[in-house]
GROMACS .gro file of C-alpha atoms in nm:
model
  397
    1UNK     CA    1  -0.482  -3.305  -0.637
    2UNK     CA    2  -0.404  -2.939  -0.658
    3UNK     CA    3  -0.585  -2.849  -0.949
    4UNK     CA    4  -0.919  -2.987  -0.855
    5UNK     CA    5  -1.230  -2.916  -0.842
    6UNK     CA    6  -1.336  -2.973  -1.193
    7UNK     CA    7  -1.541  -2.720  -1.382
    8UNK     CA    8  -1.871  -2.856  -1.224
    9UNK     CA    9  -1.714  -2.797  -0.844
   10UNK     CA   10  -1.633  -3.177  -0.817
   11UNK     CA   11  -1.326  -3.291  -0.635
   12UNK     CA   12  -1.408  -3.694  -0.748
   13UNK     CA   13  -1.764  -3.722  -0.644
   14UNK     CA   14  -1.787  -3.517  -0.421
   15UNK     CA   15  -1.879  -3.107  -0.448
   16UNK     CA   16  -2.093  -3.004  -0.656
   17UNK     CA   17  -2.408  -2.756  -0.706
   18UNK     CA   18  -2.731  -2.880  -0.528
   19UNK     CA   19  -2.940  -2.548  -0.468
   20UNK     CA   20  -3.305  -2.410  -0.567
   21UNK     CA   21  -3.268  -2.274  -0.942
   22UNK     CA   22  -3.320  -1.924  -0.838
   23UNK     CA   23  -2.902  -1.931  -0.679
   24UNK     CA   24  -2.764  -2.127  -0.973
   25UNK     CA   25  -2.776  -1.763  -1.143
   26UNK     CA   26  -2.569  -1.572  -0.799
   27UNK     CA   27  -2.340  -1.883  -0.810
   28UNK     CA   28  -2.219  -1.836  -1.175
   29UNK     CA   29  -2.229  -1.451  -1.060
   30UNK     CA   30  -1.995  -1.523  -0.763
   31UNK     CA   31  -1.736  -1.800  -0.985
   32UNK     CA   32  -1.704  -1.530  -1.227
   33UNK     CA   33  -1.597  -1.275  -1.005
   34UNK     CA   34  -1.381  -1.504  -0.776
   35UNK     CA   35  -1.164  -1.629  -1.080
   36UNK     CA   36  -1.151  -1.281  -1.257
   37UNK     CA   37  -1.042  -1.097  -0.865
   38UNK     CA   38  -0.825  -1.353  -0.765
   39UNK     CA   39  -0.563  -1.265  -1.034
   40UNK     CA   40  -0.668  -0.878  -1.026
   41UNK     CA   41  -0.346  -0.655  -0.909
   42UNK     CA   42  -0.514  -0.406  -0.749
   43UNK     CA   43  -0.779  -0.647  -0.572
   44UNK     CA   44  -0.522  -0.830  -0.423
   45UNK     CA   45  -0.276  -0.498  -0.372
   46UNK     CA   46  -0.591  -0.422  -0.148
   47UNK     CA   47  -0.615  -0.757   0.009
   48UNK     CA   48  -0.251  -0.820   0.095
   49UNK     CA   49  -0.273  -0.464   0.257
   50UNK     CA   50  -0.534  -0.530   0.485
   51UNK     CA   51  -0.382  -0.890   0.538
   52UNK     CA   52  -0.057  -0.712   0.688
   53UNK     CA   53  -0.232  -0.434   0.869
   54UNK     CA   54  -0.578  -0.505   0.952
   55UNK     CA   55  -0.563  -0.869   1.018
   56UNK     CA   56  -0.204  -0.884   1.164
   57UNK     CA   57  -0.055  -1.081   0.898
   58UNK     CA   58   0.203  -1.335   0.889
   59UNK     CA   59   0.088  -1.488   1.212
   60UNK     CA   60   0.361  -1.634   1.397
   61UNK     CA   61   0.467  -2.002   1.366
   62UNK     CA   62   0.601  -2.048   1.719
   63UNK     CA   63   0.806  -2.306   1.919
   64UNK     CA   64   0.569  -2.468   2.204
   65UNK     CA   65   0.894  -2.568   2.406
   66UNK     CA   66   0.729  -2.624   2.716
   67UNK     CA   67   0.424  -2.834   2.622
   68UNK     CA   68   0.656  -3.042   2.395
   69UNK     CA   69   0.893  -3.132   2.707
   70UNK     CA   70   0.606  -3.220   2.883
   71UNK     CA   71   0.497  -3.482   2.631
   72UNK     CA   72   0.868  -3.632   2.587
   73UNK     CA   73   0.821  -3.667   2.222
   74UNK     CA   74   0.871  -3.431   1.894
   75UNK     CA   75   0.886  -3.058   1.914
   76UNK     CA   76   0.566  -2.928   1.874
   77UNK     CA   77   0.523  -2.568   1.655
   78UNK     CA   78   0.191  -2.389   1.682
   79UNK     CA   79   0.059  -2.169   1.366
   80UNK     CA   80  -0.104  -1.891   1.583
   81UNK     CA   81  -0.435  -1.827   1.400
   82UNK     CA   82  -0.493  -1.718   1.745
   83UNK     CA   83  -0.344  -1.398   1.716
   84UNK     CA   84  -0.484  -1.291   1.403
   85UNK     CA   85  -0.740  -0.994   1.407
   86UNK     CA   86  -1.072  -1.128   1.610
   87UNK     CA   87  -0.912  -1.434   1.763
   88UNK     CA   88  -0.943  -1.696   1.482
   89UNK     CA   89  -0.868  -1.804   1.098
   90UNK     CA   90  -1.215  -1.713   1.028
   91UNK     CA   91  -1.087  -1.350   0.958
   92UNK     CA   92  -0.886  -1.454   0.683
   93UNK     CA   93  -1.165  -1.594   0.447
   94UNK     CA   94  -1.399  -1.325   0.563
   95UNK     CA   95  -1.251  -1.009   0.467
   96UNK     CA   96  -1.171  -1.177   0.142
   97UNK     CA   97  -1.543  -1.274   0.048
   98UNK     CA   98  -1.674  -0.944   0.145
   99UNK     CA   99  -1.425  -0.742  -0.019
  100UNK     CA  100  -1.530  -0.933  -0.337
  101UNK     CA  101  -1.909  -0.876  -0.251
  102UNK     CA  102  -1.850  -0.497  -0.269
  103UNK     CA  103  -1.680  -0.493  -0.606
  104UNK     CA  104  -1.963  -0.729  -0.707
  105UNK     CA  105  -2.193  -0.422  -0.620
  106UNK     CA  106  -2.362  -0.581  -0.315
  107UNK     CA  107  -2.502  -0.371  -0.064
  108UNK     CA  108  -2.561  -0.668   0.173
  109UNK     CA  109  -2.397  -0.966   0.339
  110UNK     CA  110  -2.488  -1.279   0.542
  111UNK     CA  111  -2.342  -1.505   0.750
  112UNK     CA  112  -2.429  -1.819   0.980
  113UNK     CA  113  -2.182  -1.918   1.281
  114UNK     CA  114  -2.195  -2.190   1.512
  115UNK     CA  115  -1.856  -2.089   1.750
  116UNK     CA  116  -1.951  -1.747   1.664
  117UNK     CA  117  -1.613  -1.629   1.545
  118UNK     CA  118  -1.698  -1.657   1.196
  119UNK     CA  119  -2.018  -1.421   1.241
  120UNK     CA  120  -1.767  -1.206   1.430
  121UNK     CA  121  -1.539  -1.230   1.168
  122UNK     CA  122  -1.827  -1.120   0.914
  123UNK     CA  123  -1.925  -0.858   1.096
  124UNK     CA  124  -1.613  -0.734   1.150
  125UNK     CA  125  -1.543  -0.744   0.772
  126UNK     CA  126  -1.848  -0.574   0.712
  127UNK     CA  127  -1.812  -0.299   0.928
  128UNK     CA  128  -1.444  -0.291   0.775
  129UNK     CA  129  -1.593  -0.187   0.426
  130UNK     CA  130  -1.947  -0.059   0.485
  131UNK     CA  131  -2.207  -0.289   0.425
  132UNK     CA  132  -2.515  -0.376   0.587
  133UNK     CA  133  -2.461  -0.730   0.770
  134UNK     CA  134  -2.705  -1.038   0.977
  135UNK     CA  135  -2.587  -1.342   1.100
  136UNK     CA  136  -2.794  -1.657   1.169
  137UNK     CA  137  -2.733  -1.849   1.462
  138UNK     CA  138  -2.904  -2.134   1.635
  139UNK     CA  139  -3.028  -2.058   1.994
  140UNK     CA  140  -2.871  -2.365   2.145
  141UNK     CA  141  -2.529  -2.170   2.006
  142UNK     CA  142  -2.589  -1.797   2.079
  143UNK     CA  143  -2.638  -1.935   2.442
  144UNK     CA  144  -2.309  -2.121   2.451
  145UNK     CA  145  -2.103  -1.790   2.258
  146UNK     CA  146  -2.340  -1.525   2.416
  147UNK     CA  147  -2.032  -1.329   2.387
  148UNK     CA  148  -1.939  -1.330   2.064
  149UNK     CA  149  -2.339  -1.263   2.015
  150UNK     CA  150  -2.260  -0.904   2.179
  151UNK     CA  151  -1.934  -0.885   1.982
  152UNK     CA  152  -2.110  -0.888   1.675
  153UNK     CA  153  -2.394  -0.687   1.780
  154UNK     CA  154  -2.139  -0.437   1.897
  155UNK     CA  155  -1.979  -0.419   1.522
  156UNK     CA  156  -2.321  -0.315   1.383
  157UNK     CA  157  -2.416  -0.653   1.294
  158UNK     CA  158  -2.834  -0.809   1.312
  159UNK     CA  159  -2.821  -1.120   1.474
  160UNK     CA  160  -3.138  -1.383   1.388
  161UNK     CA  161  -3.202  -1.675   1.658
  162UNK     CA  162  -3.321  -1.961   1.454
  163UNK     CA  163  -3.498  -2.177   1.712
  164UNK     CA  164  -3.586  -2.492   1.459
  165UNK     CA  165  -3.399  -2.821   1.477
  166UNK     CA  166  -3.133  -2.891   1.678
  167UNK     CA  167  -3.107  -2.517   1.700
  168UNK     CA  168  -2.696  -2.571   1.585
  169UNK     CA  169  -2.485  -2.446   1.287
  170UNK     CA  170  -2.675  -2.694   1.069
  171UNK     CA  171  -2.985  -2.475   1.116
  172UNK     CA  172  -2.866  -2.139   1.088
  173UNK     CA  173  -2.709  -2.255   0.698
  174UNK     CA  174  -3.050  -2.347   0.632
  175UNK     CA  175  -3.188  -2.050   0.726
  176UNK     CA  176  -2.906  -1.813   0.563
  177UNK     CA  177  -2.966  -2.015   0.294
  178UNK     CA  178  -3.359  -1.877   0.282
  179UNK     CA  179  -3.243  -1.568   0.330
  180UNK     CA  180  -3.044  -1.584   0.022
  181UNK     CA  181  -3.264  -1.690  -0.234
  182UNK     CA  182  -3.528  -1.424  -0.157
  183UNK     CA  183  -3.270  -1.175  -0.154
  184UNK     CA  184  -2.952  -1.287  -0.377
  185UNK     CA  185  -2.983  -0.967  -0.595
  186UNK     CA  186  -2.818  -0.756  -0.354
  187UNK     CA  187  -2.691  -0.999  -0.115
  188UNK     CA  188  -2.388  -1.215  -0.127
  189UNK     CA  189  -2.396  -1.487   0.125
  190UNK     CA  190  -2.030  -1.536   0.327
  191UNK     CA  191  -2.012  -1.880   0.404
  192UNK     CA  192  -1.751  -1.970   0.612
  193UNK     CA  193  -1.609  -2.297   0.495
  194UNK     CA  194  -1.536  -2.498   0.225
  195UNK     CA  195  -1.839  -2.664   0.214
  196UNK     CA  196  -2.172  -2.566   0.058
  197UNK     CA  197  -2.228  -2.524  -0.324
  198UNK     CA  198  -1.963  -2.459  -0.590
  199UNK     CA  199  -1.747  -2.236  -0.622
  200UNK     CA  200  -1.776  -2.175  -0.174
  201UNK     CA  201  -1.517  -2.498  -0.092
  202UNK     CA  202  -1.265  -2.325  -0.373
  203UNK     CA  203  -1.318  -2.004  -0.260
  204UNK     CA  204  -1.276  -2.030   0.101
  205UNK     CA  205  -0.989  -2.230   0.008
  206UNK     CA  206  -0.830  -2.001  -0.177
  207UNK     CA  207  -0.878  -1.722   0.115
  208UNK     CA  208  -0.755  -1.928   0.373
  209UNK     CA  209  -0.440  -2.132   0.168
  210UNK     CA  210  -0.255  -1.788   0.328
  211UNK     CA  211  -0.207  -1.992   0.654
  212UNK     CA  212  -0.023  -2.261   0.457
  213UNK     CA  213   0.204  -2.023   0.274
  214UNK     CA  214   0.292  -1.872   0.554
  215UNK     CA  215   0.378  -2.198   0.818
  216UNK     CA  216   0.589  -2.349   0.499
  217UNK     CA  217   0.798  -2.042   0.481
  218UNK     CA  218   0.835  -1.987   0.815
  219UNK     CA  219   0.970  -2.367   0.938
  220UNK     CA  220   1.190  -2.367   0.686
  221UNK     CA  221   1.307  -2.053   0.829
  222UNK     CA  222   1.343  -2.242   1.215
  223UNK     CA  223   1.428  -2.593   1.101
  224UNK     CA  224   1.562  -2.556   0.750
  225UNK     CA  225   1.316  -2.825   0.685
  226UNK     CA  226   0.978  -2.906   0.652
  227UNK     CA  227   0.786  -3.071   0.917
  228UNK     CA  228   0.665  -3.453   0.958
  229UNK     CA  229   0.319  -3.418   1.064
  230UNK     CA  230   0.062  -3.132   1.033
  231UNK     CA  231  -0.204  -3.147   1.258
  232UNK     CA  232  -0.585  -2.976   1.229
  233UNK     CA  233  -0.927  -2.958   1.350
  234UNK     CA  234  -1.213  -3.025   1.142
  235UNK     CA  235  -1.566  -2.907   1.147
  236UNK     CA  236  -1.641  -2.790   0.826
  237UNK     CA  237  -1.250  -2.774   0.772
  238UNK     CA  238  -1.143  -2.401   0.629
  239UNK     CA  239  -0.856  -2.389   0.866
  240UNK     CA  240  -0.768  -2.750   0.786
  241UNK     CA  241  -0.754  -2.704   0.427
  242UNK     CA  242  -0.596  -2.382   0.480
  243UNK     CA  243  -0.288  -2.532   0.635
  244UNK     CA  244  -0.264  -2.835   0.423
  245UNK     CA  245  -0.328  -2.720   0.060
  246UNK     CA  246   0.021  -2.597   0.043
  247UNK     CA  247   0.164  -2.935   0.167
  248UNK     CA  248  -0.054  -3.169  -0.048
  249UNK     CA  249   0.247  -3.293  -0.276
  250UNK     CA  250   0.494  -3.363  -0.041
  251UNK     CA  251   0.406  -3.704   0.074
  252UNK     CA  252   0.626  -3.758   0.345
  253UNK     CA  253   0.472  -3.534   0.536
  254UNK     CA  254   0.184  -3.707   0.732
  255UNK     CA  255  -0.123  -3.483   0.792
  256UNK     CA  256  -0.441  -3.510   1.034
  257UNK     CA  257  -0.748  -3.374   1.042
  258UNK     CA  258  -0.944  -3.419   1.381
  259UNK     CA  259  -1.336  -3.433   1.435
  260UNK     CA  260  -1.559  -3.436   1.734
  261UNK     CA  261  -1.576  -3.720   1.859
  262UNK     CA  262  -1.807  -3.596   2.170
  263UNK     CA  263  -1.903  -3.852   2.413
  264UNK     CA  264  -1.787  -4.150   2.214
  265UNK     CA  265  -1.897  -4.268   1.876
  266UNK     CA  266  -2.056  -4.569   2.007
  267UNK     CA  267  -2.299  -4.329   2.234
  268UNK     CA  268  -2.357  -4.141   1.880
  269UNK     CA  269  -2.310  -3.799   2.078
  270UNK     CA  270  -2.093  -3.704   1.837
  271UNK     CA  271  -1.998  -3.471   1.494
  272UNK     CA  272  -1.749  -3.734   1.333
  273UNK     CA  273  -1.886  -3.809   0.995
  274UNK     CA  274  -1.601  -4.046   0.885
  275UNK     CA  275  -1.628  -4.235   1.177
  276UNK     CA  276  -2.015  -4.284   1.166
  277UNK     CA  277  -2.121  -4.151   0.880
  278UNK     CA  278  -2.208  -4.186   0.486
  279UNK     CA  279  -2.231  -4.033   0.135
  280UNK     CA  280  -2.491  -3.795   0.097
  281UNK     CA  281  -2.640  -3.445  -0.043
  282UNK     CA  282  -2.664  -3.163   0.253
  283UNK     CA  283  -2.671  -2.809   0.223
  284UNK     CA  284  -2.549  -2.758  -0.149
  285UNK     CA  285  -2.296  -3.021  -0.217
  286UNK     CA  286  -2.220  -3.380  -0.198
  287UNK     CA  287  -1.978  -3.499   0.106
  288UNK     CA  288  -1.984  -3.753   0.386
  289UNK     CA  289  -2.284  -3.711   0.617
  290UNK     CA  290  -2.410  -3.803   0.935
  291UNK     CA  291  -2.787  -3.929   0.846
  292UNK     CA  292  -2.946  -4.238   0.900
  293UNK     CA  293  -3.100  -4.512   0.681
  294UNK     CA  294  -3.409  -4.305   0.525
  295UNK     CA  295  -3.138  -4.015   0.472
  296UNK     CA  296  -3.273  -3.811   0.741
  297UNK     CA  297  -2.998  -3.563   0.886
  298UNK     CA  298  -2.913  -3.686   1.243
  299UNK     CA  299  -2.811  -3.457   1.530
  300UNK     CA  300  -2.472  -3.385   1.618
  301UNK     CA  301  -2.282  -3.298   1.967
  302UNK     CA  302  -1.987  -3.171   2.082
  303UNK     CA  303  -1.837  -2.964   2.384
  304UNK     CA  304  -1.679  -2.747   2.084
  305UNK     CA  305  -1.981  -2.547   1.904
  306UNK     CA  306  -1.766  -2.510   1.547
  307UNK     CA  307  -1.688  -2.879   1.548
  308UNK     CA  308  -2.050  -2.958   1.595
  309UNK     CA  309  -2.150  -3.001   1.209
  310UNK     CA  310  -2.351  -3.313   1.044
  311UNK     CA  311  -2.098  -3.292   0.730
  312UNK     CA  312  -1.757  -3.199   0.597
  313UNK     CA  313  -1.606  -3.054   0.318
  314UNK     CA  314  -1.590  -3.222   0.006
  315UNK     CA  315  -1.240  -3.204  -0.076
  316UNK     CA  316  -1.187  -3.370   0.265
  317UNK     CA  317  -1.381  -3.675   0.151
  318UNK     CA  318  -1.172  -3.711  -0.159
  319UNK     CA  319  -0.789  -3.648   0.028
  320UNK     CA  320  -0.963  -3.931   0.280
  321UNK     CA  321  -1.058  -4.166  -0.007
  322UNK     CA  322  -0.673  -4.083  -0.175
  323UNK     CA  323  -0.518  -4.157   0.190
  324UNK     CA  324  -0.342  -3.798   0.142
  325UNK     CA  325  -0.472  -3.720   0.492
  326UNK     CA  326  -0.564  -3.932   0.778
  327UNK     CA  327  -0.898  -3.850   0.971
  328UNK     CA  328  -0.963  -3.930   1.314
  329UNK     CA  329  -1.189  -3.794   1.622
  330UNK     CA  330  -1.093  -3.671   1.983
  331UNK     CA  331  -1.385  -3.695   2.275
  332UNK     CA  332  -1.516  -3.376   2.458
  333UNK     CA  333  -1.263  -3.533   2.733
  334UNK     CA  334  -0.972  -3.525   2.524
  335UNK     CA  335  -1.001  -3.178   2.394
  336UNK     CA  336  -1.107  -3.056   2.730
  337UNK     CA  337  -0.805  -3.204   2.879
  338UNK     CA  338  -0.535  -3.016   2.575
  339UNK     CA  339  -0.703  -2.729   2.664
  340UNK     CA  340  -0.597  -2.738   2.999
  341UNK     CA  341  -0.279  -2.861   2.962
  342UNK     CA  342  -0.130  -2.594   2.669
  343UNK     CA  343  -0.257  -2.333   2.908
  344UNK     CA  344  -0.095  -2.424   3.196
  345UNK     CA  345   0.241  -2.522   2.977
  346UNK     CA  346   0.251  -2.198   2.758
  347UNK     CA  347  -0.025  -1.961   2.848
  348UNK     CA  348  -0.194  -2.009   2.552
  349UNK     CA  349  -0.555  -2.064   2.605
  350UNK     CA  350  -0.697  -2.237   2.275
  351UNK     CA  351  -1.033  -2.242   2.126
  352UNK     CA  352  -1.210  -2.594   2.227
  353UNK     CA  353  -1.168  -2.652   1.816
  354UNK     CA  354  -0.819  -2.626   1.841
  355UNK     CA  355  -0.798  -2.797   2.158
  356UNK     CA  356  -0.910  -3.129   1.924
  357UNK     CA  357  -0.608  -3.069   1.721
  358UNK     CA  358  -0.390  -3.084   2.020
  359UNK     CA  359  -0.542  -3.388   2.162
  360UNK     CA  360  -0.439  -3.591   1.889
  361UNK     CA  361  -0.066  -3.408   1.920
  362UNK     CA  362  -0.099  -3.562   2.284
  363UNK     CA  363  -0.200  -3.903   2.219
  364UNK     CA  364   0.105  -3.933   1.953
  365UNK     CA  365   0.352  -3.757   2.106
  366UNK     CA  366   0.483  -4.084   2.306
  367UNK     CA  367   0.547  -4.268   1.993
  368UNK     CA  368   0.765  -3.972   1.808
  369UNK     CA  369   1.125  -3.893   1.884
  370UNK     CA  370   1.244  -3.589   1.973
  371UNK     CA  371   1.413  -3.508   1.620
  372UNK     CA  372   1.028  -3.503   1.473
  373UNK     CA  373   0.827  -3.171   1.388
  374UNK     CA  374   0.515  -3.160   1.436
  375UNK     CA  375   0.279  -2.842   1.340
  376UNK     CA  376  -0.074  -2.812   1.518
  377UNK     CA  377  -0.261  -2.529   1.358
  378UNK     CA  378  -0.421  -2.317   1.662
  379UNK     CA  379  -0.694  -2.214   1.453
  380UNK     CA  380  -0.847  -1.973   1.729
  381UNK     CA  381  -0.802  -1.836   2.111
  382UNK     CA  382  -1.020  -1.977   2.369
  383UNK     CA  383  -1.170  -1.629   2.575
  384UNK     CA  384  -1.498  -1.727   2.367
  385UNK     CA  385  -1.459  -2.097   2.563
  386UNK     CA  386  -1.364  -1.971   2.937
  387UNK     CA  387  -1.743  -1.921   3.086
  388UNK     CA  388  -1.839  -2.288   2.883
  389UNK     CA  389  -1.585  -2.475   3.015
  390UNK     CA  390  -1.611  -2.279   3.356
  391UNK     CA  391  -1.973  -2.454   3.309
  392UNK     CA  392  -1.833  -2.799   3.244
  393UNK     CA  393  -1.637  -2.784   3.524
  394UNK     CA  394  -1.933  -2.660   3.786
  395UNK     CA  395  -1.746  -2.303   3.870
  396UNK     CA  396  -1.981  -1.996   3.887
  397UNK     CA  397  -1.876  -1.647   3.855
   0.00000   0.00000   0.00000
């Protein structure tokens, strides 16, 4: 499972390159560079360093006592992606993509967000190293994160409204992905999971696998044992993957990865493409899709802007087809009621993505005895969420 994806980008049938000829010449650019840098000693000298002092590196795996004695079932641990530099995981794959860009010679990165903390996270990176940086957002999501929209303004950054479609993530990867192929000579597009063309889901993989290292280290550390279930959100799935690549092998571990489920899959308000959706080519690579029967790409929803993606990784759809990881789907209720709940229990207030994560800790927490472990991965903090969910909830500042 480990050494996968082949030397095409496939992990089974799904990956893959499916872009305009002009990239296919930036891609083999940009798997070049990745597998020469990832082994160079002063690249990763560099990286490590900035890993430990910039981003605030190892994040801490910590012991949610309270919320696991409210749910009378396993003790629950919490990988704080939270704390890392800019409030998510994103940070991770982001300073590693564009401190490859510069040693590439690019003068010029690009990003697309949905939640906004991976345009943040760009930006940030960017301004971290000196290069000239725009993000692509859809208007539907720069009104939900206007925030982060003035975060990333703040760190230099152009932000570009694309108004088209559903005016969501889906749209703004289009878009970046226009801006790329008239400008790939000195531009190197961050994407900011692994999805997209070969070698991005490896890549992004690779950057974020630090999470993983880290939590496996560290519970052996508390427990002197690894844990029984590892728990993570999915949109496009970076801090998923990032948390279970390192566990893959060990098979008695059981690990979940949780979409949107929205307003219910039956009301098809939702972003969970294993529960409603099929095999298909979107945005550079083949993966499960939400579409419908003339392959048209259908709209997604979800009270959680970075969950609210028409497909998924590919390397999720081939650990689902192996039965290495289980996939399932929490509602806009569910995740609105764990984010609640681990705020008032810990005073941790998580991103609504995480909050998906911990819904599905929730639901199985009456079935698991207190001698389980159980790791969510709190993939980001949930300031960016406050004024939405303030929103839901009909308060006004």
């Amino acid at each position: 499972m480990k050494s996968l994806p082949d030397k095409k980008g496939y992990f089974g049938i799904y990956g893959g390159k499916f872009v305009p000829e002009t990239l296919m010449p930036a891609l083999s650019e940009l798997e070049d560079a990745f597998l020469y840098y990832k082994k160079d000693r002063d690249f990763l000298n560099e990286l490590n360093q900035l890993r430990k002092t910039y981003i605030g590196r190892p994040t801490p795996l910590y012991f949610a006592k309270r919320f696991s004695e409210h749910l009378k079932g396993p003790k629950i641990y919490l990988k704080r992606e939270d704390l890392a530099h800019t409030g998510a995981h994103k940070i991770n794959n982001a300073v590693g993509q564009v401190l490859l860009a510069k040693k590439m010679g690019k003068k010029r990165v690009i990003a697309e967000t949905g939640a906004g903390q991976h345009g943040v996270a760009t930006a940030t990176a960017a301004a971290l190293v000196g290069l000239e940086c725009e993000i692509y957002m859809g208007s539907v999501d720069m009104k939900r994160q206007a925030l982060n929209v003035f975060r990333m303004k703040l760190l230099g950054s152009k932000v570009t409204e694309v108004p088209t479609g559903s005016r969501t993530l889906k749209d703004a990867i289009n878009e970046a992905l226009r801006d790329w192929t008239t400008n790939v000579r000195n531009t190197h597009y961050v994407l900011g999971t692994v999805f997209g063309p070969h070698p991005f889901p490896i890549m992004v993989r690779e950057f974020q696998s630090v999470i993983g290292k880290e939590a496996r280290k560290q519970i052996l550390d508390a427990e002197n044992r690894l844990p029984d279930y590892i728990i993570a959100c999915v949109g496009g799935g970076s801090n998923a993957m990032g948390i279970f690549h390192e566990f893959l092998e060990k098979e008695d571990i059981t690990m979940i990865g949780v979409e949107a489920g929205g307003m219910g899959i039956e009301t098809g308000k939702h972003a969970a493409r294993f529960a409603g959706g099929s095999l298909g080519v979107f945005q550079g690579c083949k993966s499960y899709l939400l579409q419908d029967d003339n392959g048209n790409v259908l709209e997604t929803h979800s009270v959680s802007a970075g969950l609210d993606y028409a497909s998924i990784g590919p390397e999720h759809s081939y650990l689902r087809d192996l039965k290495r990881i289980i996939y399932t789907y929490a509602t806009d209720d569910e995740a609105l009621n764990a984010f609640e709940l681990l705020s008032e229990t810990e005073g941790i207030i998580p991103a609504l993505e995480s909050a998906h994560a911990l819904a599905e800790a929730i639901k199985r927490a009456p079935d698991l005895s207190h001698e389980k472990i159980v790791i969510v991965n709190l993939s980001g903090r949930g300031d960016k969420d406050v004024q939405h969910v303030a929103q839901i909830k009909g308060i006004a500042f």
